[in-house]
XYZ file of C-alpha atoms in Angstrom:
556
model
C 0.015 0.005 -0.001
C 1.573 3.292 -0.985
C 1.811 6.227 1.454
C -0.881 8.334 -0.053
C -3.382 5.427 0.103
C -2.312 4.870 3.694
C -3.055 8.510 4.482
C -6.547 8.069 3.175
C -6.926 4.831 5.189
C -5.730 6.461 8.410
C -8.157 9.379 7.835
C -11.043 6.946 7.410
C -10.189 5.130 10.583
C -9.852 8.093 12.718
C -12.974 9.847 11.467
C -15.006 6.600 11.794
C -13.869 6.294 15.442
C -14.872 9.878 16.292
C -18.223 9.833 14.564
C -19.433 6.383 15.349
C -18.058 5.845 18.820
C -21.083 7.445 20.355
C -23.483 5.171 18.587
C -22.626 1.882 20.037
C -20.466 0.597 23.039
C -19.377 -2.222 20.816
C -18.159 0.004 18.107
C -15.267 1.462 20.161
C -12.235 2.706 18.458
C -10.249 -0.233 19.668
C -12.489 -2.807 17.824
C -13.261 -0.752 14.667
C -10.055 -0.988 12.876
C -10.084 -4.654 12.539
C -6.889 -6.883 12.387
C -3.718 -5.277 11.039
C -0.821 -7.172 9.654
C 1.693 -4.493 10.674
C 3.857 -5.707 13.630
C 3.163 -4.103 16.935
C 5.451 -1.499 18.399
C 5.199 -2.768 21.885
C 7.691 -1.233 24.140
C 7.359 -2.825 27.535
C 7.029 -0.517 30.579
C 9.616 -0.551 33.345
C 9.731 0.906 36.740
C 10.861 4.270 35.287
C 8.184 6.377 36.838
C 9.434 9.053 39.292
C 7.934 11.170 41.878
C 7.500 14.739 40.855
C 10.267 16.919 42.120
C 9.683 20.338 40.435
C 12.564 21.950 42.485
C 15.167 19.927 40.580
C 13.735 20.971 37.255
C 14.190 17.468 35.851
C 11.282 16.047 33.641
C 9.011 13.812 35.576
C 8.996 10.310 34.144
C 5.849 8.075 33.815
C 4.613 5.405 31.319
C 1.528 5.693 29.166
C -0.229 2.646 27.572
C -2.240 3.453 24.582
C -2.701 2.388 21.073
C -0.096 3.455 18.408
C -0.704 5.691 15.329
C -3.139 4.491 12.873
C -0.428 4.834 10.267
C 2.317 2.833 11.671
C 4.783 4.330 9.172
C 4.763 7.216 11.753
C 4.662 5.514 15.224
C 4.586 7.465 18.421
C 8.055 6.085 19.185
C 9.310 8.249 16.235
C 8.768 11.359 18.200
C 5.822 13.166 16.739
C 6.222 16.979 17.120
C 2.856 17.619 18.778
C 3.313 14.907 21.268
C 6.785 16.000 22.027
C 5.604 19.599 22.488
C 3.111 18.453 25.129
C 5.920 16.734 27.101
C 8.035 19.746 26.835
C 5.295 22.149 27.970
C 4.480 20.059 31.003
C 8.051 19.062 31.841
C 7.408 15.250 31.701
C 9.237 12.443 30.004
C 6.725 9.756 28.880
C 7.715 6.160 28.158
C 5.112 5.031 25.545
C 3.785 1.461 25.867
C 2.012 0.881 22.462
C 0.707 -1.662 19.992
C -0.858 -1.423 16.653
C -4.499 -0.256 16.674
C -7.140 -3.036 16.611
C -6.636 -6.630 17.784
C -2.933 -6.158 18.741
C -3.623 -3.241 21.175
C -6.755 -5.084 22.535
C -4.398 -8.027 23.401
C -1.838 -5.735 25.000
C -4.580 -4.099 27.216
C -5.952 -7.403 28.372
C -2.582 -9.098 28.872
C -1.137 -6.307 30.922
C -4.026 -5.552 33.095
C -4.568 -9.222 33.771
C -1.119 -9.615 35.031
C -1.530 -6.707 37.396
C 2.346 -6.453 37.537
C 4.466 -3.425 36.822
C 1.502 -1.556 35.208
C 1.973 1.695 33.305
C 0.916 4.823 35.105
C -1.674 5.986 32.618
C -3.670 3.382 30.615
C -6.048 3.652 27.745
C -8.518 0.712 28.380
C -10.625 1.411 25.218
C -11.463 -2.285 24.674
C -12.761 -2.786 28.249
C -16.514 -2.706 29.012
C -17.778 -0.615 31.908
C -18.474 -3.672 33.941
C -14.875 -4.792 33.432
C -13.628 -1.301 34.415
C -15.719 -1.507 37.597
C -14.030 -4.866 38.355
C -10.658 -3.004 38.208
C -12.130 -0.458 40.654
C -13.173 -3.198 42.997
C -9.664 -4.821 42.743
C -8.103 -1.446 43.514
C -6.205 -1.445 40.269
C -7.278 2.008 39.144
C -7.775 5.114 41.323
C -10.263 8.038 41.230
C -9.351 11.229 39.287
C -11.505 13.406 41.404
C -9.218 14.888 43.990
C -6.292 14.998 41.591
C -8.377 17.138 39.208
C -9.515 19.344 42.164
C -5.764 20.029 42.982
C -3.975 19.953 39.562
C -6.723 19.982 36.878
C -8.367 23.420 36.520
C -8.576 23.202 32.753
C -10.221 19.726 33.049
C -12.591 21.100 35.439
C -13.422 24.133 33.416
C -13.530 22.780 29.868
C -14.823 19.301 30.473
C -16.680 19.066 33.852
C -18.297 22.529 33.682
C -18.137 22.910 29.871
C -19.776 19.411 29.026
C -21.715 18.384 32.060
C -24.002 16.054 30.114
C -20.907 14.135 28.927
C -19.181 14.253 32.245
C -22.147 12.645 33.881
C -21.771 9.452 31.748
C -18.337 8.980 33.134
C -19.351 8.969 36.784
C -19.360 5.521 38.479
C -22.279 4.317 40.618
C -20.351 5.397 43.724
C -20.194 9.028 42.455
C -16.494 8.918 41.580
C -14.509 9.481 38.303
C -12.407 6.432 37.766
C -11.861 6.841 33.998
C -11.879 9.788 31.636
C -12.867 9.698 28.093
C -11.561 11.703 25.132
C -13.890 14.341 23.788
C -13.681 15.296 20.137
C -15.763 17.208 17.629
C -17.532 20.436 17.231
C -20.001 21.871 14.849
C -20.214 20.140 11.454
C -19.497 16.704 12.822
C -22.415 14.623 11.662
C -23.382 11.684 9.464
C -25.651 12.312 6.626
C -25.954 10.971 2.878
C -22.886 11.828 0.827
C -23.660 11.516 -2.797
C -21.589 11.576 -6.148
C -22.709 14.924 -7.482
C -20.850 14.687 -10.761
C -22.769 11.548 -11.531
C -25.907 13.342 -10.595
C -25.248 15.979 -13.240
C -24.506 13.295 -15.726
C -27.712 11.632 -14.931
C -29.811 14.784 -15.004
C -30.659 14.549 -11.344
C -30.936 17.946 -9.694
C -32.081 16.917 -6.185
C -32.210 14.004 -3.889
C -34.631 14.663 -1.061
C -36.567 11.457 -0.104
C -35.773 7.786 0.367
C -37.547 7.179 -3.017
C -35.214 9.809 -4.714
C -32.176 8.104 -3.164
C -33.254 4.647 -4.410
C -33.976 6.081 -7.989
C -30.629 7.856 -8.008
C -28.761 4.634 -7.264
C -30.675 2.939 -10.012
C -30.189 5.682 -12.431
C -26.397 5.672 -11.965
C -26.230 2.042 -13.078
C -28.568 2.477 -15.971
C -26.397 5.243 -17.476
C -23.208 3.411 -16.630
C -22.033 6.424 -14.647
C -18.422 5.326 -14.308
C -18.245 4.251 -17.969
C -16.678 0.743 -17.447
C -19.518 -1.190 -19.049
C -20.527 -2.795 -15.769
C -23.476 -2.202 -13.374
C -21.105 -1.771 -10.439
C -22.017 1.720 -9.122
C -23.259 0.997 -5.601
C -23.708 2.438 -2.043
C -20.469 1.584 -0.211
C -19.922 2.093 3.452
C -19.445 0.243 6.670
C -22.462 -1.545 8.126
C -23.199 1.187 10.632
C -23.365 3.794 7.847
C -26.054 1.779 6.109
C -27.963 1.439 9.359
C -27.987 5.170 9.986
C -30.080 5.591 6.915
C -32.882 4.064 9.037
C -33.221 7.525 10.712
C -35.368 8.474 7.673
C -37.930 5.881 8.996
C -37.950 7.469 12.622
C -35.491 4.921 13.914
C -33.120 6.078 16.756
C -29.783 4.536 17.730
C -29.737 1.460 15.334
C -26.355 -0.103 15.252
C -24.607 -3.289 13.998
C -24.646 -4.683 17.502
C -28.059 -5.388 18.961
C -26.861 -5.095 22.589
C -25.778 -1.465 21.771
C -28.944 -0.398 19.918
C -31.012 0.971 22.749
C -32.516 4.325 22.461
C -35.270 6.603 23.739
C -38.679 5.980 22.205
C -41.315 8.517 21.534
C -42.616 8.229 25.105
C -39.186 8.788 26.509
C -38.876 5.109 27.576
C -35.830 3.084 26.585
C -36.408 0.629 23.588
C -34.175 -1.565 21.498
C -34.219 -0.079 17.990
C -34.141 -3.423 16.323
C -37.622 -4.305 17.328
C -39.411 -1.108 16.382
C -41.906 -0.669 13.531
C -39.594 1.921 11.907
C -36.864 -0.656 11.644
C -39.203 -3.010 9.836
C -40.031 -0.239 7.250
C -36.412 0.615 6.772
C -35.609 -3.170 6.194
C -38.236 -3.285 3.461
C -36.654 -0.308 1.772
C -33.035 -1.420 2.068
C -33.517 -5.106 1.384
C -35.093 -4.112 -2.029
C -32.080 -1.969 -2.874
C -29.766 -4.907 -1.873
C -31.743 -7.249 -4.038
C -31.363 -4.889 -7.047
C -27.560 -4.887 -6.614
C -27.531 -1.237 -5.598
C -25.699 -1.894 -2.180
C -22.210 -3.226 -1.869
C -22.526 -6.981 -1.138
C -19.470 -6.729 1.189
C -21.386 -4.238 3.531
C -21.436 -6.524 6.475
C -17.651 -7.373 6.540
C -16.106 -4.459 4.814
C -12.416 -3.813 5.852
C -10.715 -0.435 5.639
C -8.265 -1.505 2.876
C -11.349 -2.947 0.815
C -13.107 0.313 1.270
C -10.224 2.414 -0.099
C -9.814 -0.168 -3.026
C -13.503 0.165 -3.904
C -13.485 3.888 -3.729
C -10.373 4.086 -5.866
C -12.037 1.747 -8.479
C -14.591 4.541 -8.990
C -17.651 2.463 -7.996
C -19.090 4.352 -5.029
C -22.337 6.095 -5.786
C -22.953 7.247 -2.043
C -22.160 6.655 1.547
C -23.540 7.757 4.902
C -20.693 9.649 6.477
C -19.291 13.047 7.472
C -19.856 15.568 4.658
C -16.245 16.642 4.511
C -15.012 12.993 4.256
C -16.020 12.967 0.554
C -13.104 15.462 -0.001
C -10.659 13.112 1.567
C -11.777 10.413 -0.783
C -11.758 12.711 -3.837
C -8.078 13.513 -2.997
C -7.199 9.801 -3.028
C -9.123 9.193 -6.170
C -7.303 12.001 -7.931
C -3.960 10.559 -6.842
C -5.291 7.264 -8.342
C -5.939 8.934 -11.644
C -9.730 9.465 -11.292
C -10.301 13.069 -12.230
C -13.524 15.161 -11.905
C -15.063 13.246 -9.038
C -17.122 15.091 -6.451
C -19.046 14.081 -3.329
C -21.250 16.296 -1.237
C -23.282 15.775 1.840
C -27.067 16.387 1.486
C -29.940 16.785 3.900
C -31.179 13.690 5.851
C -33.619 11.963 3.584
C -37.302 12.322 4.121
C -39.080 9.059 4.718
C -42.342 7.689 3.652
C -44.212 9.966 6.169
C -42.253 13.004 4.998
C -40.292 13.329 8.248
C -36.506 13.612 8.662
C -34.305 12.665 11.630
C -30.604 12.902 12.399
C -28.392 12.114 15.343
C -25.913 14.956 15.502
C -22.534 13.960 16.805
C -20.933 17.205 17.405
C -19.176 15.654 20.402
C -18.041 12.057 20.505
C -16.624 10.162 23.414
C -14.027 7.385 23.091
C -11.457 5.490 25.068
C -11.222 4.808 28.807
C -8.250 6.375 30.398
C -7.381 5.412 33.991
C -4.545 6.030 36.474
C -3.185 2.790 38.017
C -2.831 2.429 41.753
C 0.778 1.764 41.472
C 1.537 5.125 39.589
C 4.293 7.051 41.399
C 3.504 10.296 39.535
C -0.408 10.757 39.330
C 0.093 14.610 39.819
C 2.306 14.742 36.802
C -0.207 12.758 34.779
C -3.034 15.064 35.639
C -0.957 18.210 34.988
C 0.026 16.699 31.574
C -3.576 15.935 30.710
C -4.782 19.367 32.070
C -2.489 21.117 29.643
C -3.873 19.223 26.664
C -7.312 20.295 27.837
C -6.305 23.983 28.130
C -6.953 26.560 25.438
C -3.211 26.630 24.609
C -3.178 22.852 24.427
C -6.147 23.007 22.020
C -4.226 25.288 19.719
C -1.309 22.910 19.486
C -3.407 19.758 19.112
C -5.419 21.236 16.315
C -2.847 23.192 14.528
C 0.665 21.932 15.326
C 3.653 23.455 16.981
C 3.766 27.319 17.338
C 6.530 28.824 15.126
C 6.712 25.692 12.965
C 3.144 25.289 11.897
C 1.460 28.551 12.999
C 2.066 31.900 14.480
C 0.107 34.154 16.795
C -1.052 37.418 15.383
C -1.146 40.771 17.241
C -4.923 40.500 17.627
C -4.654 37.122 19.325
C -5.866 35.032 16.548
C -3.626 32.574 14.757
C -2.220 32.259 11.280
C -1.783 28.475 10.338
C -0.952 29.081 6.640
C 2.331 27.261 7.183
C 0.545 24.137 8.253
C -1.862 24.340 5.369
C 0.878 24.868 2.721
C 2.809 22.003 4.143
C -0.477 19.841 4.075
C -1.072 20.633 0.396
C 2.294 19.583 -0.662
C 2.465 16.563 1.551
C -0.801 14.788 2.319
C 0.972 12.858 5.145
C 2.013 15.980 6.932
C -0.726 16.081 9.513
C -0.016 12.394 10.329
C 3.688 13.131 10.640
C 3.179 15.926 13.098
C 0.670 14.151 15.382
C -2.055 16.928 14.915
C -5.265 15.583 16.555
C -3.534 12.340 17.431
C -6.282 9.808 18.375
C -4.373 7.956 20.977
C -4.244 10.805 23.388
C -6.626 11.578 26.258
C -7.734 14.896 24.804
C -10.274 17.553 24.460
C -10.437 18.370 20.706
C -13.082 20.905 19.940
C -13.046 22.921 16.815
C -15.243 26.009 16.176
C -16.341 26.968 12.627
C -13.085 28.696 11.962
C -11.163 25.730 13.252
C -12.927 23.403 10.909
C -12.368 25.736 7.943
C -8.641 25.919 8.818
C -8.332 22.168 9.288
C -9.943 21.275 5.860
C -9.302 24.157 3.645
C -6.293 22.382 2.062
C -8.955 20.064 0.609
C -10.449 22.934 -1.327
C -9.077 21.711 -4.688
C -10.978 18.331 -3.966
C -14.347 19.974 -3.446
C -14.233 21.194 0.137
C -16.838 23.994 0.440
C -16.994 25.513 3.989
C -19.939 27.778 3.306
C -21.946 24.918 1.900
C -21.192 22.555 4.742
C -21.875 25.221 7.409
C -25.269 25.885 5.923
C -26.042 22.139 5.741
C -25.099 21.811 9.416
C -27.296 24.690 10.337
C -30.239 23.317 8.209
C -30.187 19.868 9.803
C -30.489 21.221 13.276
C -34.235 21.175 13.102
C -34.253 17.403 12.618
C -31.951 16.351 15.399
C -32.805 13.936 18.132
C -31.131 13.323 21.477
C -28.993 10.226 21.968
C -29.669 7.856 24.835
C -27.347 8.875 27.814
C -26.572 6.282 30.489
C -24.759 6.182 33.740
C -22.220 3.310 34.197
C -23.937 0.195 35.541
C -24.056 -0.899 39.158
C -22.622 -4.396 39.932
C -26.236 -5.607 40.298
C -27.199 -4.194 36.822
C -24.140 -5.841 35.323
C -25.215 -9.180 36.836
C -28.854 -8.670 35.577
C -27.860 -7.604 32.089
C -25.317 -10.528 31.794
C -27.916 -12.982 32.876
C -29.635 -12.433 29.557
C -28.506 -15.225 27.276
C -25.808 -14.379 24.796
C -27.917 -16.258 22.234
C -30.309 -13.224 22.237
C -27.742 -10.897 20.763
C -26.419 -13.465 18.473
C -29.886 -14.188 17.085
C -30.762 -10.446 16.585
C -27.479 -9.695 14.813
C -27.829 -12.712 12.512
C -31.506 -11.964 11.733
C -30.639 -8.319 11.016
C -28.280 -9.427 8.186
C -30.718 -11.967 7.018
C -33.596 -9.369 6.589
C -31.292 -7.053 4.670
C -30.036 -9.677 2.368
C -33.442 -11.273 1.871
C -32.396 -14.588 3.313
C -35.275 -14.094 5.791
C -38.541 -12.802 4.551
C -40.059 -9.816 6.458
C -43.170 -11.894 6.767
C -41.377 -13.394 9.654
C -40.978 -10.195 11.474
C -43.614 -10.755 14.261
C -42.037 -14.074 14.866
C -38.639 -12.321 15.239
C -39.932 -9.855 17.678
C -41.637 -12.536 19.701
C -38.431 -14.583 19.913
C -36.412 -11.629 21.212
C -38.877 -11.332 24.112
C -38.667 -14.983 24.715
C -34.814 -14.778 24.982
C -35.035 -11.901 27.497
C -34.837 -8.581 25.581
C -37.368 -7.006 28.022
C -35.028 -7.858 30.883
C -32.114 -6.313 29.325
C -34.282 -3.109 28.347
C -35.328 -2.800 32.051
C -31.658 -2.508 32.977
C -30.929 0.110 30.445
C -33.977 1.985 31.643
C -32.621 2.100 35.182
C -29.326 3.438 33.940
C -31.046 6.097 31.947
C -33.100 7.066 34.897
C -30.066 7.390 37.103
C -28.305 9.551 34.522
C -31.325 11.856 34.486
C -31.317 12.053 38.248
C -27.671 13.385 38.372
C -27.387 17.177 38.841
């Protein structure tokens, strides 16, 4: 895989994590990337942590276990400038304990924490469930952040706890303490909506795609006119499974994901429901299974791997996807490098369903990762000071724009000029990756405003990035947004109750979902499917989620 294609792949993985992490607990960043064949860069931690002694002026040492860069051509161990700048600004010397994203890092987390020997000071436990995290609390393996933040984390307190109280509440354990922190990323214009091939629309004489019927007809038309000109009917909707599922929002469905146990949402009456057994999901299945039958949806939709996605896009066969609007511009850049000229993707309004209504889950802010301080850490104060700087306004500037003087300068009016970063990014598509800007392995607060997004993506202008268009689209979709289900971490009793539901329930629901889409199971059997879920214990699982929802709402 050449480096430019690797850059596109890395961008895909990072954006997918940020935008889909909030949709499903089982779609965490550690599990999304899939297996990688690149060897792990696993540097074992040693007893190198030192107690802070600021009077000596020597950097405070501690170890940090987290996943490595998505693009392993530029691992953390290479010394990424942004990460080095954070260490310099906070007078720390971090020993990085890393492995390749995906299965290798999942194995590293589980193995190291199970050993409970010589644990790193700060650990990213992104593959752990909240019940597993609570077990670590009971074992005394991880300690609360609360007192440390109170003493050493004014920016964490200001910009997370007070700035995003609704998100902070989802991190609070049943005993009222904060044992893990989560990365917060996003800002305006972070949302998933249909992204369509507009140059093909012009070729087909299509001026607007507004409804689910319009979308279906557009996909058919692209094949009828052989939009890519290769003589095959291979122009199809291509995305990961969760992208396809998000099209269900046009049928009034909320929170549908590829994992049934993560598909709980708030119903119209404010009560928790599982989205897979709602009437809207049945209507969506009828629509999407017809398109699948007609060959308008990529048949690999249920097991699509990142490298396959890139290959399909660069073979000029993708009619549409459900993704972040600006992501189409990343893809056009890669297509241009692959010799495909004139391609253009644009995000459009959420599709109106059969009843004329629209709906969209806006993800302006996404949570991912579970970062904890271990009880054997000798430098917890230094850890919190380090994270606190990243959460500060100054830390935000560095995280989003690179190193001052190298990538940007501060103007006399207090604003910044990041033209150096943009110019370097235009000439080198890998520059952002090389510098560590927005690095996904950090515990961070990465919030962009409108100007920040424009600065971040303006180098993609030659590939169709249109800030004004995307900003207006963001503003227009606000009227159709719905609130996500917010949950407090489970109590031990709730974990026990939820886990008592047979795993066969989730296996059955996940298998039936694919069968309904592909037509292997007729929708005439829908009522029998719903009845079977109840028989297997779905109501019991839903009752547990209701308790967690109620407790979240009760927090002040």
